[in-house]
PDB file of C-alpha atoms in Angstrom:
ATOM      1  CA  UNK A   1      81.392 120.841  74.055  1.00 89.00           C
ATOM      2  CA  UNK A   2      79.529 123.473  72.168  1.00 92.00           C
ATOM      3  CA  UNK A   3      76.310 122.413  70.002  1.00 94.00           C
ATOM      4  CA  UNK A   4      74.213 124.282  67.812  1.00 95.00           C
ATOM      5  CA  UNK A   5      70.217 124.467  67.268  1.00 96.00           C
ATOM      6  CA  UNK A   6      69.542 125.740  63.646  1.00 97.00           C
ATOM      7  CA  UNK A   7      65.817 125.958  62.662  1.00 96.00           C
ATOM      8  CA  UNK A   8      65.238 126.407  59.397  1.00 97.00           C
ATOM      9  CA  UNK A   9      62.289 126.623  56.938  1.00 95.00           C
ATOM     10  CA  UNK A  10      62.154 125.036  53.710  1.00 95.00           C
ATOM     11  CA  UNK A  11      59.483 125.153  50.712  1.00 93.00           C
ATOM     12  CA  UNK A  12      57.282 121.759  51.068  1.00 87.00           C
ATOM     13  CA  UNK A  13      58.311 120.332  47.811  1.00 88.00           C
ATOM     14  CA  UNK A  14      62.139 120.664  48.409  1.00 91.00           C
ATOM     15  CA  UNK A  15      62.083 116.900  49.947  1.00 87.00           C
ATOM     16  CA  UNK A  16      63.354 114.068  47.868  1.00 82.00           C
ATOM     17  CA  UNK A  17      59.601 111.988  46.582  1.00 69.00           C
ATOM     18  CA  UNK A  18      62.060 108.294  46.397  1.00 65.00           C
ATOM     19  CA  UNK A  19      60.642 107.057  49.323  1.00 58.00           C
ATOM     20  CA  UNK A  20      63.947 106.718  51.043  1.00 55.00           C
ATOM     21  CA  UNK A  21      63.087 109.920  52.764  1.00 55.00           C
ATOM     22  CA  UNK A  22      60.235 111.297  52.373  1.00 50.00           C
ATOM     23  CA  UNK A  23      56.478 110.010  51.609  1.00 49.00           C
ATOM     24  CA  UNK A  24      55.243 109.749  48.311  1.00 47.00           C
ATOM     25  CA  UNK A  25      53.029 113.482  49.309  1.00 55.00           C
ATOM     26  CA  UNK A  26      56.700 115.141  49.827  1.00 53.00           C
ATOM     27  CA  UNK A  27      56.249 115.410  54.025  1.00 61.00           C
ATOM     28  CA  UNK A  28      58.931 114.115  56.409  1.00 70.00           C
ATOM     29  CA  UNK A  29      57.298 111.981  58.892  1.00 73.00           C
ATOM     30  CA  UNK A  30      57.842 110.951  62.578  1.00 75.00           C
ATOM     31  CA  UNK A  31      60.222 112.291  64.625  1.00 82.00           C
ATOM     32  CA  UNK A  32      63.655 113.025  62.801  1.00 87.00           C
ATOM     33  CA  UNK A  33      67.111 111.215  62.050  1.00 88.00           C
ATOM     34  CA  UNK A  34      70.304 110.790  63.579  1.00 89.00           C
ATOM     35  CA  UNK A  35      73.625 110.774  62.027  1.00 89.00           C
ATOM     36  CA  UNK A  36      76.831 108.740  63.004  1.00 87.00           C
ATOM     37  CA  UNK A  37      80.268 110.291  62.298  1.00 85.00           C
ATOM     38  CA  UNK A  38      80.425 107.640  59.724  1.00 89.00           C
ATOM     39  CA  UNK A  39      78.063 108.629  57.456  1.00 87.00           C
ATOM     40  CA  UNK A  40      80.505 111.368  56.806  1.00 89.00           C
ATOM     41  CA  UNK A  41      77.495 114.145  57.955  1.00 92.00           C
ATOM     42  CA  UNK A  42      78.305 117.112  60.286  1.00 93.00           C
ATOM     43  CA  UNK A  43      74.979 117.619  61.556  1.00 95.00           C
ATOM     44  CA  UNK A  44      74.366 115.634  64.582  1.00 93.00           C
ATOM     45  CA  UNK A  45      70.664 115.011  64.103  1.00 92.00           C
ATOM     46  CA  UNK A  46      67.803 116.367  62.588  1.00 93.00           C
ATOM     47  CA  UNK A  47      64.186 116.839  64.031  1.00 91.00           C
ATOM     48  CA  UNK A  48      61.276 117.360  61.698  1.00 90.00           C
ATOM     49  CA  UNK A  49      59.091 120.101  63.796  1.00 88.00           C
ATOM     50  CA  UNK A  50      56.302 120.217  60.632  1.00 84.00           C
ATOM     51  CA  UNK A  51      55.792 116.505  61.388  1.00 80.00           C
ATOM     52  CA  UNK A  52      56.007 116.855  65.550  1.00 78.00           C
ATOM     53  CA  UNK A  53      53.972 119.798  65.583  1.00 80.00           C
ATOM     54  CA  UNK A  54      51.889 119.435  62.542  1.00 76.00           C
ATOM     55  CA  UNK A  55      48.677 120.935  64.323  1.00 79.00           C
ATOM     56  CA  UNK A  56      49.920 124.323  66.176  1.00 80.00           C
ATOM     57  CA  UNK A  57      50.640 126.128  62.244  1.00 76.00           C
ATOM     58  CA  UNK A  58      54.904 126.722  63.526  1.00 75.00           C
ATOM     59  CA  UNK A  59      55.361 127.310  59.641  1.00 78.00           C
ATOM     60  CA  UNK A  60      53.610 129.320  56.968  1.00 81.00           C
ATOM     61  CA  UNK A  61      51.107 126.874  54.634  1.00 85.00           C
ATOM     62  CA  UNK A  62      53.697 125.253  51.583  1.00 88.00           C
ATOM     63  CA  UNK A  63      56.656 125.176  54.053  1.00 90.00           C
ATOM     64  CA  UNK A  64      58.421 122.817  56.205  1.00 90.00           C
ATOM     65  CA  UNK A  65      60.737 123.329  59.166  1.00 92.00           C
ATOM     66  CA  UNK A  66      63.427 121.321  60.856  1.00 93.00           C
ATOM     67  CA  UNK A  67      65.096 121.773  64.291  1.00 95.00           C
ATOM     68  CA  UNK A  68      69.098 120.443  63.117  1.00 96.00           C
ATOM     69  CA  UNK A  69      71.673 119.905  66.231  1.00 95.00           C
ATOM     70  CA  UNK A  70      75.619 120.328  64.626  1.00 95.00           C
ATOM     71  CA  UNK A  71      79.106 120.280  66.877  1.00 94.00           C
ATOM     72  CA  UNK A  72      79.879 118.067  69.808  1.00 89.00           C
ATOM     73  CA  UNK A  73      82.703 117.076  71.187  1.00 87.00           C
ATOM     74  CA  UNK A  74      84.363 116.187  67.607  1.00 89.00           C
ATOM     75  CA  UNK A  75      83.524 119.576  66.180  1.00 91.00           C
ATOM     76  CA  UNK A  76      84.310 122.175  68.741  1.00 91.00           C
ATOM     77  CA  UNK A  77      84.574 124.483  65.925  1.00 93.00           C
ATOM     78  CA  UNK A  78      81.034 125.579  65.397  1.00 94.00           C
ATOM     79  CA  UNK A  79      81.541 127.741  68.272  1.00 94.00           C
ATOM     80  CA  UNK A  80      83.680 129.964  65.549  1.00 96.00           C
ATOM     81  CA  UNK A  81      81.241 129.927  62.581  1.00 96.00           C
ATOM     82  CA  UNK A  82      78.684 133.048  62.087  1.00 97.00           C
ATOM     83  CA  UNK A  83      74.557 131.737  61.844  1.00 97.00           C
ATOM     84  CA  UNK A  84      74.914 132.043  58.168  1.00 97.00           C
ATOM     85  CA  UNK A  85      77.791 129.686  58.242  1.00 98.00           C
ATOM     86  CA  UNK A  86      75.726 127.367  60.599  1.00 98.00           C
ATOM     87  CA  UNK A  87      72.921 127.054  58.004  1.00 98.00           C
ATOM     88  CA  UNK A  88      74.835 126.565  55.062  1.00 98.00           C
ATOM     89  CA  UNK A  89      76.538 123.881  56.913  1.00 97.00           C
ATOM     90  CA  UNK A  90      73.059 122.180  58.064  1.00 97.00           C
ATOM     91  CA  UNK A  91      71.789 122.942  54.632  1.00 97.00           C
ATOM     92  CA  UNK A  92      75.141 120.678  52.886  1.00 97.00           C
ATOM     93  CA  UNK A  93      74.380 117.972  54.748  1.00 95.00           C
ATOM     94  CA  UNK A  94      70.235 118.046  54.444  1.00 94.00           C
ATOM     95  CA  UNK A  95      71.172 117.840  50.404  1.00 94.00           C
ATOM     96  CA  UNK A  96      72.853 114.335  51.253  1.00 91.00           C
ATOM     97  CA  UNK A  97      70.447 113.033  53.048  1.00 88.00           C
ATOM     98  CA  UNK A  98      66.514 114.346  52.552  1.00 90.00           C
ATOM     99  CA  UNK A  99      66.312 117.267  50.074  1.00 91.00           C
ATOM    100  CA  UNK A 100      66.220 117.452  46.569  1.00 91.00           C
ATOM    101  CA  UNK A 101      69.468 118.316  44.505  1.00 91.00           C
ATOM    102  CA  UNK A 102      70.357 122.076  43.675  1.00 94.00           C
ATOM    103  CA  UNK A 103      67.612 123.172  47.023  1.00 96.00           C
ATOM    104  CA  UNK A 104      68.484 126.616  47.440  1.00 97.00           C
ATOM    105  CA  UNK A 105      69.388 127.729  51.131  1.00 97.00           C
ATOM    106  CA  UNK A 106      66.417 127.519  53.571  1.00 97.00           C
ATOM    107  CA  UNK A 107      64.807 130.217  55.259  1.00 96.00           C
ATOM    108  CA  UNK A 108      66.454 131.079  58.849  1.00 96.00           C
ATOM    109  CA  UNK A 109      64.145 130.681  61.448  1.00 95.00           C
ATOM    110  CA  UNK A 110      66.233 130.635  64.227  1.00 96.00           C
ATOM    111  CA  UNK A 111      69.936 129.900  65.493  1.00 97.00           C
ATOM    112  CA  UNK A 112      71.646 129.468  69.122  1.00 96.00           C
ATOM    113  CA  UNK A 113      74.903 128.043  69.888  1.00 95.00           C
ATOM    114  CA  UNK A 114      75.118 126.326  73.451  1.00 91.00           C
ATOM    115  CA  UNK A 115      78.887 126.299  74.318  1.00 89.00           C
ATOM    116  CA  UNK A 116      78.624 123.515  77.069  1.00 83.00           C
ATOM    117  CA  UNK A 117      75.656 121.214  75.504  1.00 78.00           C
ATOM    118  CA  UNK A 118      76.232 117.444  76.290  1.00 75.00           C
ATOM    119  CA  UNK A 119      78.421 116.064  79.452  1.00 76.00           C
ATOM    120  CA  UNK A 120      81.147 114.062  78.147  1.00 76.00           C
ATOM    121  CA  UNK A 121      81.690 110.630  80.317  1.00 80.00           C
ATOM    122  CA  UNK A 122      85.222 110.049  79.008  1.00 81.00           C
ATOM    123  CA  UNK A 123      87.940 108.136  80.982  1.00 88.00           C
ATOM    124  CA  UNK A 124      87.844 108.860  84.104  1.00 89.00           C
ATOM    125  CA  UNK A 125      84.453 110.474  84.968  1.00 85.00           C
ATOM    126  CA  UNK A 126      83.444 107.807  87.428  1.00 88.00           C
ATOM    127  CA  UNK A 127      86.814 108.907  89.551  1.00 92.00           C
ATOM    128  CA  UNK A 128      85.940 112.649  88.875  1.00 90.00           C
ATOM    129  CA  UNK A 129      82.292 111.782  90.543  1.00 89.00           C
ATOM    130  CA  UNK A 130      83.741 110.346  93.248  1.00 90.00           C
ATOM    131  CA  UNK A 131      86.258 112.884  94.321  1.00 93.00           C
ATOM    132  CA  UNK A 132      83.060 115.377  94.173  1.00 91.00           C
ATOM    133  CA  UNK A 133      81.722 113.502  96.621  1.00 89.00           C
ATOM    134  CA  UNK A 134      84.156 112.684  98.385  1.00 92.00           C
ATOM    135  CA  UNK A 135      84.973 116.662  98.710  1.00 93.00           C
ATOM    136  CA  UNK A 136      81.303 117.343  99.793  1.00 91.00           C
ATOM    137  CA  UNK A 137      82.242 114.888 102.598  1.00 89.00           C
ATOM    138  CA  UNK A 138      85.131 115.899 103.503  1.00 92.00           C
ATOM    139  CA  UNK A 139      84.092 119.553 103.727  1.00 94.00           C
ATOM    140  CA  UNK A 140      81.074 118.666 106.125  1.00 90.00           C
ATOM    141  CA  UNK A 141      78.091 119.182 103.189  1.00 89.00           C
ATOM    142  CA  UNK A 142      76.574 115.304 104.599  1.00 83.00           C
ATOM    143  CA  UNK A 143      73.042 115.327 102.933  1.00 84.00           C
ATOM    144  CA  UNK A 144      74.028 117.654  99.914  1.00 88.00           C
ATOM    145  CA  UNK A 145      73.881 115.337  97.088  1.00 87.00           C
ATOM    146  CA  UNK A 146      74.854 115.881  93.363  1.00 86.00           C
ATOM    147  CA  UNK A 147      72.593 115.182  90.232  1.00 83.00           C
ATOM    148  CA  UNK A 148      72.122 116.062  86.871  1.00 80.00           C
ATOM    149  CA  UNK A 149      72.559 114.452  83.400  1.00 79.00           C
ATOM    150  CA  UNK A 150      76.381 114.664  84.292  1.00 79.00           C
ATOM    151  CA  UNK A 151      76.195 112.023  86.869  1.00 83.00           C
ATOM    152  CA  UNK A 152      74.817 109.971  85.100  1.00 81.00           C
ATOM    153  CA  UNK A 153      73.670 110.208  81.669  1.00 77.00           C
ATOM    154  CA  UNK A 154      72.317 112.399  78.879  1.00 74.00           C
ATOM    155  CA  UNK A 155      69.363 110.317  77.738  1.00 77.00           C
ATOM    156  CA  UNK A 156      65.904 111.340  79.334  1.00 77.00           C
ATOM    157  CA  UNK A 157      65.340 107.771  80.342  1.00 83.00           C
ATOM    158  CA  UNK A 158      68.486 107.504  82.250  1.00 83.00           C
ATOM    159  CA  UNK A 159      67.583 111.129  83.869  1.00 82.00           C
ATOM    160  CA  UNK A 160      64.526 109.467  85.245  1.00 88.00           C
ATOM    161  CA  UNK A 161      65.787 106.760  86.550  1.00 90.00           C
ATOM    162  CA  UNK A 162      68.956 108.748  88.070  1.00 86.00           C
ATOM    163  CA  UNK A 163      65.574 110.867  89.917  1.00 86.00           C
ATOM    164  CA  UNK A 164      64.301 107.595  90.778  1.00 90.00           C
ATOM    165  CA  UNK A 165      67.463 106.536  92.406  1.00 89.00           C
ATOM    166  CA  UNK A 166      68.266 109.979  93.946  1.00 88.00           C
ATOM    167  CA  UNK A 167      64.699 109.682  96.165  1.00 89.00           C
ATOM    168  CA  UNK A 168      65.594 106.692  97.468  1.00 90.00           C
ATOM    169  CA  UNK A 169      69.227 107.470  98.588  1.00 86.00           C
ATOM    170  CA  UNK A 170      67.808 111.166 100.064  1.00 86.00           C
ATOM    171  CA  UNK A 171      64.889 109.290 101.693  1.00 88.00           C
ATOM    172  CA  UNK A 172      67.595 107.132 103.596  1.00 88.00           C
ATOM    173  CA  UNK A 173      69.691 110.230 104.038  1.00 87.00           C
ATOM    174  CA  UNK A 174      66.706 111.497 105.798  1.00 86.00           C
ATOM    175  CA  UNK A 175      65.442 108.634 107.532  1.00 85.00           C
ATOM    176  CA  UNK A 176      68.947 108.015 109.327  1.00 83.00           C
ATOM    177  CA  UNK A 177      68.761 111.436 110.532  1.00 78.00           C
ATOM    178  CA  UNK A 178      65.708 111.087 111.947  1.00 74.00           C
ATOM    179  CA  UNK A 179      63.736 113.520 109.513  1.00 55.00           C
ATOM    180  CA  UNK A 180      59.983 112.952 109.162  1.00 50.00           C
ATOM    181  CA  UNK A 181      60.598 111.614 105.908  1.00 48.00           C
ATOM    182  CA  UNK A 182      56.508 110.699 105.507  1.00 52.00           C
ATOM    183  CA  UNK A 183      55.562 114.081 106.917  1.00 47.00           C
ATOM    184  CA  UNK A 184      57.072 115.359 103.497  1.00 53.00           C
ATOM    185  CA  UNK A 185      55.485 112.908 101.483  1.00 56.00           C
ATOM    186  CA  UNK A 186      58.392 112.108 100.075  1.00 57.00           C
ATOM    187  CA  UNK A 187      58.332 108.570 100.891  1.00 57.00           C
ATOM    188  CA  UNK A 188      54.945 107.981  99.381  1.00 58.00           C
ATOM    189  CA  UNK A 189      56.425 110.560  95.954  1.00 56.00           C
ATOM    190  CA  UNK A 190      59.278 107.888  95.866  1.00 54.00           C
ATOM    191  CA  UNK A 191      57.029 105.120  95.782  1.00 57.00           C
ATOM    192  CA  UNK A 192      54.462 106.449  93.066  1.00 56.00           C
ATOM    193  CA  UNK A 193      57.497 106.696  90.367  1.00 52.00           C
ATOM    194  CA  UNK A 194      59.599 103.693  91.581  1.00 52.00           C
ATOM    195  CA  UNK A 195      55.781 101.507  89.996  1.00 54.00           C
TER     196      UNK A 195
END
């Protein structure tokens, strides 16, 4: 499903001073937030850039800027809406949860709409995996092997580990075929990450 990446720029003192957002000094700290459906927000999550990359001057002194992530697989229809639209949208929901009241719209820094963002593991994935490989089989591709945060999940963590698993299973791939495996130094590559 399509997702959008709106940056925007907003004056420093446009951030709510209650402490349930923002430090008493007006700056967003750490990394960002994440919104459930629940909370009745349309942006996906929010990353506070000014705070990440406080040191490498991304913004102009007295600003702040935000990386927000809006659509997903419940609202396909950001694909439709114009960058303006985008930003007003990320802009509604910022007034609900870290600005102050009656902020006027940010700056636009920057704006791109990714029409296949996140891999959806709804029913049946698992069987659609299979059949993939089961294909590759079938059509003599022995040793070609699929990966990617679609086999097995979206998280960078789980990406690792996927890698993790992937060297072992081509190392054994390559080992039954007789492949000097340790020539590569793939063996020893394995290894090193699997500690």
């Amino acid at each position: 499903p399509p997702v959008a990446s709106v940056t925007v720029s907003y004056p420093s003192n446009s951030f709510r001073l209650d402490g349930a957002s923002a430090l008493p000094n007006g700056n967003l700290t750490g990394f960002g937030q994440l919104h459930p459906r629940s909370q009745g927000i349309r942006t996906l999550g929010t990353i506070y850039s000014s705070s990440l990359f406080k040191d490498d001057n991304r913004q102009p002194d007295g600003e702040f800027m935000i990386l927000n992530y809006i659509g997903g697989a419940r609202d396909e229809g950001i694909k439709n809406l114009t960058d303006d639209e985008l930003v007003a949208a990320v802009h509604q929901d910022a007034l609900k949860t870290i600005l102050k009241p009656n902020t006027p719209l940010p700056k636009k820094v920057g704006v791109r709409v990714w029409e296949k963002a996140i891999p959806q593991f709804n029913v049946g994935h698992l069987k659609i995996l299979a059949d993939a490989k089961k294909g590759l089989a079938d059509a003599g591709c022995a040793g070609l092997f699929l990966g990617g945060n679609y086999t097995a999940g979206v998280a960078l963590g789980r990406c690792v580990e996927f890698g993790v698993e992937q060297a072992k299973d081509l190392t054994e791939y390559c080992s039954a075929k007789g492949t000097a495996v340790k020539a590569a130094g793939l063996e020893q590559g394995v290894e090193q990450v699997a500690r």
